[in-house]
XYZ file of C-alpha atoms in Angstrom:
653
model
C -46.012 60.891 -33.844
C -42.794 60.485 -31.875
C -39.393 59.966 -33.481
C -39.340 56.408 -32.086
C -42.612 55.621 -33.872
C -41.254 56.958 -37.155
C -38.099 54.896 -36.737
C -40.144 51.739 -36.124
C -41.924 52.302 -39.448
C -38.629 52.245 -41.385
C -38.180 48.436 -41.193
C -41.891 47.649 -40.835
C -42.953 49.211 -44.157
C -40.879 46.766 -46.285
C -42.096 43.873 -44.120
C -45.710 44.906 -44.748
C -44.956 45.226 -48.468
C -43.405 41.749 -48.476
C -46.405 40.155 -46.763
C -48.839 41.937 -49.068
C -47.063 40.948 -52.292
C -46.229 37.463 -51.046
C -49.598 36.459 -49.585
C -51.952 38.423 -51.815
C -49.943 38.538 -55.046
C -52.632 36.707 -57.015
C -55.253 39.145 -55.730
C -53.418 42.429 -56.373
C -51.758 41.309 -59.626
C -48.331 42.126 -61.026
C -48.814 45.903 -61.020
C -50.184 45.811 -57.475
C -47.171 43.790 -56.308
C -44.614 46.237 -57.628
C -46.544 49.314 -56.522
C -47.038 48.193 -52.932
C -43.402 47.115 -52.521
C -41.954 50.199 -54.227
C -44.099 52.536 -52.147
C -43.045 50.670 -48.992
C -39.337 51.114 -49.751
C -39.892 54.718 -50.863
C -41.556 55.394 -47.521
C -38.603 53.844 -45.704
C -36.210 55.993 -47.738
C -38.101 59.194 -46.897
C -38.180 58.348 -43.197
C -34.501 57.299 -43.243
C -33.592 60.578 -44.937
C -35.524 62.503 -42.292
C -33.716 60.647 -39.499
C -30.358 61.237 -41.218
C -31.151 64.956 -41.516
C -31.964 65.103 -37.824
C -28.772 63.225 -36.937
C -26.310 65.075 -39.166
C -27.786 68.583 -39.298
C -29.973 69.002 -36.205
C -27.721 67.119 -33.755
C -30.286 64.514 -32.790
C -28.890 62.766 -29.675
C -28.001 59.097 -29.958
C -31.136 56.989 -29.445
C -30.576 53.617 -27.786
C -33.783 51.952 -26.670
C -35.640 48.672 -26.455
C -38.703 48.013 -28.598
C -39.618 44.565 -27.329
C -38.233 42.273 -24.628
C -38.365 38.687 -25.826
C -37.054 36.995 -22.665
C -35.160 37.627 -19.444
C -33.144 34.823 -17.864
C -30.452 35.006 -15.190
C -30.466 38.777 -15.547
C -29.690 38.613 -19.302
C -32.196 40.429 -21.502
C -32.985 39.216 -25.022
C -34.475 42.221 -26.788
C -35.405 43.836 -30.044
C -33.968 47.331 -29.851
C -32.684 50.180 -31.981
C -29.465 52.182 -31.853
C -29.825 55.326 -33.954
C -26.577 57.209 -34.395
C -24.631 58.574 -37.344
C -23.477 55.154 -38.565
C -27.009 53.746 -38.446
C -28.468 56.801 -40.191
C -25.912 56.585 -43.005
C -26.500 52.857 -43.534
C -30.296 53.247 -43.519
C -30.143 55.826 -46.308
C -27.731 53.732 -48.391
C -29.792 50.542 -47.993
C -33.156 52.131 -48.769
C -31.911 54.281 -51.682
C -30.184 51.426 -53.489
C -33.128 49.153 -52.717
C -35.575 51.654 -54.210
C -33.508 51.946 -57.396
C -33.380 48.156 -57.686
C -37.146 47.861 -57.126
C -37.872 50.296 -59.955
C -35.308 48.646 -62.234
C -36.868 45.236 -61.543
C -40.119 46.264 -63.261
C -38.257 46.242 -66.571
C -35.791 43.441 -65.922
C -38.287 40.873 -64.576
C -41.184 41.987 -66.767
C -41.766 38.607 -68.400
C -40.834 36.404 -65.441
C -43.461 34.078 -63.988
C -42.197 34.750 -60.457
C -42.736 38.516 -60.690
C -44.739 38.962 -57.461
C -42.555 36.494 -55.571
C -39.440 38.419 -56.574
C -40.795 41.727 -55.283
C -41.841 40.049 -52.029
C -38.317 38.670 -51.593
C -36.515 41.976 -52.175
C -38.872 43.766 -49.781
C -38.124 41.054 -47.205
C -34.411 41.526 -47.771
C -34.721 45.279 -47.222
C -36.515 44.629 -43.921
C -33.812 42.167 -42.796
C -30.946 44.488 -43.733
C -32.545 47.405 -41.906
C -33.012 45.275 -38.783
C -29.310 44.376 -38.963
C -27.989 47.942 -39.220
C -30.471 49.367 -36.683
C -29.771 46.741 -33.984
C -28.557 47.772 -30.549
C -27.669 44.235 -29.434
C -26.017 41.064 -30.671
C -29.242 39.040 -30.683
C -30.923 41.319 -33.194
C -27.671 41.639 -35.137
C -27.592 37.860 -35.488
C -31.260 37.788 -36.509
C -30.642 40.315 -39.289
C -27.398 38.550 -40.217
C -29.156 35.222 -40.735
C -32.270 36.758 -42.296
C -30.316 38.474 -45.085
C -28.527 35.154 -45.641
C -31.826 33.282 -45.980
C -33.226 35.812 -48.456
C -29.954 35.741 -50.386
C -30.296 31.944 -50.591
C -33.843 32.307 -51.941
C -32.833 34.923 -54.497
C -29.664 33.257 -55.789
C -31.793 30.190 -56.486
C -34.788 32.242 -57.638
C -34.777 30.422 -60.981
C -34.966 27.086 -59.190
C -35.454 25.103 -62.403
C -31.915 26.090 -63.410
C -29.401 23.577 -62.030
C -26.540 26.080 -61.831
C -28.691 28.455 -59.750
C -29.614 25.685 -57.307
C -25.955 24.700 -56.936
C -24.979 28.350 -56.421
C -27.487 29.005 -53.656
C -26.485 25.778 -51.891
C -22.837 26.819 -52.151
C -23.605 30.244 -50.676
C -25.572 28.628 -47.860
C -22.841 26.135 -46.930
C -19.918 28.572 -47.100
C -21.770 31.109 -44.981
C -22.503 28.425 -42.406
C -18.741 28.132 -41.873
C -18.430 31.845 -41.241
C -21.549 31.953 -39.112
C -20.179 29.205 -36.868
C -17.277 31.492 -35.975
C -19.654 34.429 -35.617
C -21.859 32.482 -33.213
C -18.805 31.424 -31.174
C -17.821 35.080 -30.890
C -21.285 36.103 -29.703
C -21.302 33.232 -27.181
C -17.920 34.391 -25.852
C -19.253 37.955 -25.576
C -22.185 36.711 -23.515
C -19.943 34.523 -21.336
C -17.328 37.165 -20.536
C -19.394 40.380 -20.667
C -22.655 38.975 -19.292
C -24.768 40.911 -21.775
C -25.697 41.158 -25.455
C -26.441 44.882 -25.409
C -23.817 46.886 -27.318
C -23.517 49.654 -24.714
C -23.129 47.211 -21.827
C -20.618 45.104 -23.762
C -18.524 48.153 -24.675
C -18.565 49.264 -21.049
C -17.397 45.809 -19.905
C -14.656 45.488 -22.552
C -11.838 47.204 -20.555
C -12.326 44.763 -17.676
C -12.020 41.776 -20.046
C -9.115 43.176 -22.060
C -6.366 41.671 -19.923
C -7.921 38.243 -19.493
C -6.667 35.131 -21.294
C -8.272 31.917 -22.449
C -6.649 28.492 -22.992
C -7.196 27.144 -26.497
C -5.938 23.813 -27.831
C -4.425 22.638 -24.579
C -2.046 25.120 -22.980
C -2.061 27.762 -25.741
C -3.009 31.087 -24.116
C -4.954 33.673 -26.114
C -6.153 37.090 -25.128
C -9.917 36.846 -24.657
C -10.561 39.940 -26.780
C -8.367 38.583 -29.590
C -10.330 35.337 -29.564
C -13.688 37.155 -29.579
C -12.699 39.585 -32.333
C -11.253 36.907 -34.622
C -14.347 34.731 -34.172
C -16.602 37.676 -35.007
C -14.467 38.531 -38.023
C -14.722 34.950 -39.309
C -18.433 35.687 -39.585
C -17.558 38.810 -41.565
C -15.268 36.742 -43.817
C -18.249 34.624 -44.822
C -20.792 37.406 -45.252
C -18.375 39.880 -46.853
C -16.726 37.179 -48.986
C -13.112 37.417 -47.843
C -10.518 34.776 -48.730
C -10.885 31.837 -48.177
C -14.672 32.121 -47.693
C -15.134 34.134 -50.899
C -16.039 31.314 -53.276
C -19.818 31.750 -53.013
C -20.007 35.337 -54.300
C -19.016 34.843 -57.981
C -21.426 31.908 -58.271
C -24.222 34.044 -56.795
C -24.331 35.784 -60.183
C -26.655 32.957 -61.207
C -29.438 34.942 -59.555
C -31.273 37.760 -61.361
C -29.125 40.858 -61.967
C -31.138 43.183 -59.667
C -30.104 40.927 -56.793
C -26.470 41.126 -57.822
C -26.774 44.899 -57.469
C -28.752 45.009 -54.226
C -27.407 42.112 -52.191
C -24.071 41.101 -53.659
C -22.654 44.562 -54.360
C -24.258 47.244 -52.225
C -25.741 45.887 -49.004
C -25.526 42.315 -47.671
C -21.862 41.776 -48.543
C -20.985 44.949 -46.674
C -22.662 43.673 -43.482
C -19.330 42.318 -42.248
C -17.649 45.697 -42.806
C -20.461 47.431 -40.955
C -20.287 44.926 -38.091
C -16.568 45.461 -37.458
C -17.002 49.254 -37.597
C -19.963 49.059 -35.207
C -17.885 46.992 -32.782
C -14.791 49.215 -33.097
C -14.438 49.637 -29.293
C -13.911 45.872 -29.091
C -11.623 45.462 -32.098
C -9.421 48.338 -30.936
C -8.342 46.206 -27.962
C -6.547 43.625 -30.133
C -3.773 44.573 -32.539
C -3.412 40.866 -33.322
C -7.000 40.649 -34.556
C -6.600 43.875 -36.556
C -3.409 42.557 -38.189
C -5.256 39.358 -39.115
C -8.028 41.457 -40.669
C -5.455 43.575 -42.523
C -3.710 40.595 -44.130
C -6.971 38.877 -45.124
C -8.219 42.105 -46.708
C -4.967 42.658 -48.606
C -4.978 39.104 -49.995
C -8.588 39.516 -51.143
C -8.022 42.957 -52.688
C -5.022 41.808 -54.734
C -5.719 38.237 -55.761
C -9.452 38.539 -56.461
C -8.791 41.561 -58.644
C -6.349 39.496 -60.708
C -9.055 36.886 -61.348
C -11.319 39.634 -62.690
C -8.883 40.243 -65.564
C -9.498 36.819 -67.139
C -13.285 36.596 -66.723
C -15.469 36.793 -69.825
C -18.905 36.840 -68.181
C -19.770 40.533 -67.729
C -21.377 39.954 -64.324
C -18.495 37.858 -63.035
C -15.991 40.602 -63.860
C -18.018 42.953 -61.656
C -18.379 40.224 -59.021
C -14.601 39.816 -58.703
C -14.310 43.594 -58.643
C -16.705 43.556 -55.684
C -14.516 41.012 -53.906
C -11.475 43.208 -54.477
C -13.202 46.375 -53.247
C -14.472 44.552 -50.164
C -10.813 43.708 -49.603
C -9.992 47.435 -49.638
C -12.679 48.060 -47.007
C -11.297 45.220 -44.894
C -7.777 46.637 -45.186
C -9.117 49.953 -43.889
C -10.628 48.153 -40.898
C -7.305 46.428 -40.269
C -5.468 49.756 -39.896
C -8.219 51.165 -37.632
C -9.511 53.461 -40.401
C -13.102 52.432 -39.696
C -14.589 55.678 -40.977
C -12.645 55.314 -44.250
C -14.010 51.758 -44.612
C -17.586 52.989 -44.091
C -16.970 55.869 -46.488
C -15.795 53.443 -49.183
C -18.731 51.178 -48.341
C -21.092 54.067 -49.096
C -19.473 55.242 -52.345
C -18.981 51.659 -53.532
C -22.678 50.894 -52.940
C -23.661 53.505 -55.514
C -21.138 52.916 -58.283
C -21.077 49.126 -57.974
C -24.892 48.903 -57.972
C -24.744 51.157 -61.039
C -22.296 48.829 -62.809
C -24.355 45.736 -62.053
C -27.562 47.376 -63.269
C -25.750 48.610 -66.400
C -24.608 45.027 -67.001
C -28.211 43.908 -66.537
C -29.322 46.461 -69.110
C -26.842 44.951 -71.568
C -28.007 41.429 -70.747
C -31.622 42.438 -71.397
C -30.713 43.951 -74.763
C -28.793 40.814 -75.816
C -31.497 38.336 -74.761
C -29.598 37.256 -71.624
C -26.214 36.715 -73.256
C -23.472 37.542 -70.753
C -20.252 36.634 -72.577
C -18.365 39.835 -73.458
C -16.753 38.048 -76.391
C -20.199 38.110 -78.025
C -20.726 41.852 -77.498
C -18.877 44.910 -78.779
C -20.031 48.180 -80.286
C -23.023 48.541 -77.967
C -22.372 52.266 -77.456
C -24.212 53.093 -80.689
C -27.275 51.097 -79.604
C -27.331 51.868 -75.857
C -26.000 55.401 -75.249
C -27.477 55.911 -71.756
C -26.267 52.534 -70.506
C -22.839 53.222 -72.011
C -22.448 56.648 -70.386
C -23.569 55.399 -66.977
C -21.230 52.394 -67.243
C -18.364 54.790 -67.993
C -19.239 56.952 -64.998
C -19.427 53.899 -62.742
C -16.103 52.616 -64.033
C -14.358 55.962 -63.537
C -15.636 55.989 -59.955
C -14.434 52.416 -59.505
C -10.879 53.103 -60.685
C -10.685 56.179 -58.446
C -10.446 58.894 -61.119
C -10.029 62.287 -59.395
C -13.254 64.097 -58.451
C -15.321 60.896 -58.721
C -16.655 59.374 -55.506
C -14.375 56.337 -55.601
C -11.306 58.575 -55.759
C -11.902 60.065 -52.330
C -12.729 56.801 -50.578
C -10.092 54.577 -52.173
C -7.237 57.083 -52.079
C -7.820 57.780 -48.408
C -7.671 54.062 -47.623
C -4.327 53.842 -49.426
C -3.022 56.882 -47.543
C -4.236 55.413 -44.240
C -2.392 52.143 -44.892
C 0.841 54.050 -45.519
C 0.538 55.735 -42.108
C -0.292 52.583 -40.136
C 2.224 50.771 -37.973
C 1.367 47.132 -37.356
C 2.245 43.677 -38.709
C 1.122 43.141 -42.293
C 1.282 46.780 -43.383
C 4.099 46.237 -45.899
C 2.181 43.550 -47.799
C -1.061 45.532 -47.553
C 0.632 48.622 -49.012
C 1.848 46.621 -52.013
C -1.579 45.005 -52.431
C -3.589 48.245 -52.447
C -1.198 49.933 -54.883
C -1.146 46.943 -57.230
C -4.924 46.758 -56.937
C -5.219 50.244 -58.447
C -3.558 49.101 -61.684
C -5.507 45.838 -61.753
C -8.852 47.571 -61.178
C -8.270 49.980 -64.054
C -7.214 47.128 -66.351
C -10.265 44.903 -65.859
C -12.684 47.865 -65.724
C -11.658 49.262 -69.087
C -11.369 45.773 -70.550
C -15.064 45.402 -69.735
C -15.933 48.808 -71.231
C -14.092 48.147 -74.479
C -15.246 44.552 -74.956
C -18.885 45.411 -74.259
C -19.435 48.922 -75.576
C -16.677 49.770 -78.060
C -14.669 48.281 -80.872
C -16.128 46.060 -83.598
C -19.378 44.280 -82.865
C -19.142 40.547 -82.303
C -22.882 39.983 -81.992
C -24.682 37.690 -84.389
C -27.053 39.334 -86.856
C -30.219 38.417 -84.986
C -28.937 39.845 -81.689
C -27.689 43.019 -83.368
C -31.017 43.602 -85.092
C -32.819 43.567 -81.737
C -30.231 45.536 -79.713
C -31.665 48.790 -78.366
C -31.611 51.022 -75.305
C -33.475 49.741 -72.265
C -36.824 51.262 -71.192
C -37.107 54.178 -68.763
C -37.757 51.940 -65.750
C -34.212 50.644 -66.326
C -32.387 53.792 -67.449
C -33.837 56.139 -64.803
C -32.349 54.108 -61.908
C -29.056 54.069 -63.829
C -29.066 57.863 -64.058
C -30.102 58.292 -60.411
C -27.277 55.974 -59.282
C -24.768 57.697 -61.574
C -25.306 61.045 -59.836
C -24.023 59.960 -56.387
C -21.377 57.799 -58.076
C -19.877 61.037 -59.387
C -20.689 63.591 -56.683
C -21.244 62.067 -53.254
C -17.571 61.664 -52.399
C -16.860 65.342 -53.048
C -19.628 66.538 -50.750
C -19.273 64.050 -47.895
C -15.546 63.325 -47.497
C -14.844 66.116 -45.025
C -17.870 65.766 -42.712
C -17.716 61.958 -42.583
C -13.973 61.530 -42.163
C -12.713 64.754 -40.629
C -15.756 66.637 -39.372
C -16.613 64.243 -36.568
C -19.886 63.098 -38.168
C -19.201 59.472 -37.203
C -17.546 60.222 -33.870
C -20.581 59.087 -31.876
C -20.480 55.631 -33.479
C -16.821 54.805 -34.182
C -14.199 54.814 -31.443
C -10.488 54.681 -32.257
C -7.606 54.796 -29.810
C -5.413 57.818 -30.277
C -2.341 55.733 -31.122
C -4.275 53.995 -33.916
C -6.032 57.041 -35.417
C -4.524 57.171 -38.915
C -7.573 58.999 -40.305
C -6.969 61.987 -38.031
C -3.418 62.153 -39.362
C -4.837 62.579 -42.882
C -6.824 65.707 -42.057
C -4.038 68.024 -43.218
C -4.003 66.343 -46.636
C -7.690 67.030 -47.287
C -7.931 70.750 -46.665
C -10.639 70.863 -49.333
C -12.160 68.185 -51.585
C -11.274 70.207 -54.681
C -7.608 70.620 -53.758
C -7.307 66.968 -52.744
C -8.738 65.798 -56.093
C -6.554 68.244 -58.016
C -3.500 66.872 -56.242
C -4.688 63.379 -57.177
C -3.557 63.966 -60.775
C 0.115 63.954 -59.736
C 0.102 60.947 -57.384
C 1.467 57.451 -57.972
C -2.049 56.081 -57.522
C -3.334 58.115 -60.481
C -0.529 57.059 -62.794
C -0.918 53.408 -61.849
C -4.595 53.704 -62.774
C -3.703 55.433 -66.060
C -1.210 52.667 -66.799
C -4.013 50.134 -66.437
C -6.325 52.249 -68.601
C -3.635 52.703 -71.240
C -2.792 49.009 -71.373
C -6.470 48.050 -71.665
C -6.982 50.683 -74.370
C -4.063 49.477 -76.453
C -4.898 45.787 -76.153
C -8.690 45.737 -76.383
C -9.314 48.770 -78.602
C -6.361 48.889 -80.969
C -4.675 45.467 -80.899
C -7.177 42.816 -79.738
C -5.082 39.976 -81.174
C -2.447 40.768 -78.553
C -4.767 39.534 -75.795
C -4.730 35.998 -77.213
C -0.939 36.042 -77.593
C -0.546 37.164 -73.970
C -2.894 34.413 -72.851
C -0.779 31.813 -74.652
C 2.502 33.234 -73.312
C 1.161 33.252 -69.746
C -0.387 29.823 -70.078
C 0.204 28.556 -66.542
C -0.537 31.887 -64.849
C -3.633 32.362 -66.982
C -4.829 28.857 -66.133
C -4.334 29.487 -62.410
C -6.353 32.701 -62.632
C -9.010 31.100 -64.832
C -9.382 28.276 -62.290
C -9.571 30.878 -59.498
C -6.498 29.470 -57.723
C -8.170 26.087 -57.397
C -10.304 26.991 -54.385
C -13.400 25.394 -55.877
C -11.582 22.165 -56.726
C -9.965 22.079 -53.278
C -13.260 22.510 -51.461
C -15.034 20.092 -53.772
C -12.451 17.330 -53.404
C -11.341 17.789 -49.807
C -14.399 19.022 -47.962
C -17.338 18.053 -50.162
C -15.599 14.910 -51.490
C -14.213 14.028 -48.056
C -17.640 14.479 -46.529
C -19.157 12.207 -49.151
C -16.496 9.563 -48.542
C -17.076 9.697 -44.781
C -20.816 9.496 -45.338
C -20.351 6.551 -47.702
C -18.144 4.784 -45.120
C -20.694 5.362 -42.392
C -23.419 4.153 -44.731
C -21.534 0.969 -45.596
C -20.134 0.204 -42.140
C -22.767 1.643 -39.883
C -26.041 1.513 -41.757
C -25.682 -1.469 -44.085
C -23.381 -3.745 -42.014
C -24.128 -2.900 -38.377
C -27.760 -1.748 -38.395
C -29.180 -3.620 -41.383
C -26.780 -6.557 -41.387
C -26.213 -7.282 -37.686
C -29.066 -5.716 -35.741
C -32.077 -5.903 -38.078
C -31.329 -8.751 -40.474
C -29.084 -10.544 -37.927
C -31.927 -10.643 -35.431
C -34.273 -11.925 -38.096
C -31.801 -14.669 -39.086
C -31.284 -15.678 -35.428
C -35.032 -15.964 -34.903
C -35.266 -18.008 -38.102
C -32.568 -20.434 -36.941
C -34.178 -20.844 -33.515
C -37.507 -21.441 -35.195
C -35.884 -24.093 -37.418
C -34.506 -25.900 -34.342
C -37.868 -25.629 -32.614
C -39.582 -27.153 -35.627
C -37.300 -30.213 -35.442
C -38.381 -31.106 -31.907
C -42.090 -30.677 -32.639
C -42.762 -34.319 -33.800
C -46.465 -34.494 -32.908
C -46.099 -37.842 -30.980
C -47.445 -37.883 -27.407
C -44.751 -40.251 -26.040
C -42.013 -37.806 -27.282
C -43.563 -34.979 -25.265
C -44.005 -37.237 -22.150
C -40.342 -38.284 -22.392
C -39.239 -34.647 -22.639
C -41.311 -33.759 -19.555
C -39.730 -36.622 -17.533
C -36.209 -35.512 -18.580
C -37.058 -31.913 -17.574
C -38.426 -33.028 -14.192
C -35.291 -35.098 -13.495
C -33.106 -32.089 -14.377
C -35.026 -29.816 -11.984
C -34.834 -32.320 -9.089
C -31.105 -32.856 -9.734
C -30.429 -29.109 -9.660
C -32.163 -28.758 -6.286
C -30.153 -31.655 -4.835
C -26.858 -30.269 -6.115
C -27.582 -26.741 -4.881
C -28.078 -28.072 -1.331
């Protein structure tokens, strides 16, 4: 079997698993549904690992080929094709590994759910869609995968469709992403118009010729074509990767089952925008304006979404706002042309954030689906494995030296310090402040959930226990890379040229190369991390959380009262939801109501339909008056009519 045939099986296996569980779920039963889907994803993981081995260790040449030509018109080819390089290989392994862990975990989490087979079919379908996205060699297939993961996300957020809040959340995700996707589609249309192709290689080759061209927008305003294209494409990333102001859907997506929070809304789908910008780095490198825009948006998201995480009480929403903040860090890295650092953080974050979500799900299972941390406490004595893995995930999240998050986050911060473009000053402040904020909300979660006095009611405490092996084994398997993968991959991925075939950075923008001297060895770099400002900011956050939530919990309420206005602003998430509800949703409803009243009821129903009926009625009433039934009346009318006709002929002569 050729390498191309093996590669084709990687996305097809989850698709086959989805169709089997979805169409024949009643026939194969619950056990059959989870076995066929798990084996499908496991097969994809093994094949992805083989491809990654060939790419990274056996120097497999870049494979760029067409699988199927859908249409050819005016010389433009619409194809399904694969681009297999280092970036693709890395993403395939991350997607399939996290997906496999989530599939296994789901056996325990969804054990009693009536939609068991449907759920496994959906997550297999999502895995297929995400693989098609990262393996694409053209914009058409990229857009297909982009929309397909969005559709499956919509289905999974609203999986419990009898729950009103879940239905509202999936509708919100759908509508907000439509805004981003409109910009994304405009960008793809502009690529096709100016480059004459949708194939990545052909577009990259045509980019230098387009770089100097301008386009008139809003009258006489001249924009660089590449700036326009890149900003439009990034607007799509803002929706999918939940960047301000298109971030509002992600926290509400926590209404879906927890395995989906780990797979889609922490590790894979929300990083699609980060992946897309890195994949299109030859295009984004042509516009410093677009990169500065990306930098500022990422910095705002990293700082202000992290602050909201401090005041959340729902355990999943704390992790959701943490995800928003970490996506902001990745976006900041893109904005300073540190694409490889963004992908590196994407990879490490996928493991430790999936771990934290699944640990939260383990807690939710033990507490009969209670998610308020104010009703937890002291769970460490009941759930030791979940507690330890949550600690490991949190230490990776705050960037504690030697943990995976340390290498990826610290290098982003160092890259920002070396960059020279508009927005760097604010971004530097944001990423440093984010370190303190991340440590504060992370350890607040640990202490409120796992330590201190228990705040559970007696019935909940009597049933609290460690989760079954199908839940704890994925936690352990995710904890291992959360601790170790940064140490072993930082040098080859960032400084060893492992991603050089996929990511292209102009020499003047290459801040990652300037960091090579600082990372002479992973051990020395981590050891030096103990004496940096970043480390002490994190320890300040840890210390403050420890004092408040472990030793003086009453202080938290006094702080909340003292910071009443600030706390209210954070608790209301800066009012984005109210703004969108009143201005856009409310404005849309008012416009629709006006059109309904003026157009539908008055014009169509009142004038056209009912007005016509009334006119016919009046004419009929007049006609009835002249229908007397007497013969001499009709004879007289005929004579009058004949006289009128003769008179008209005479006058016309």
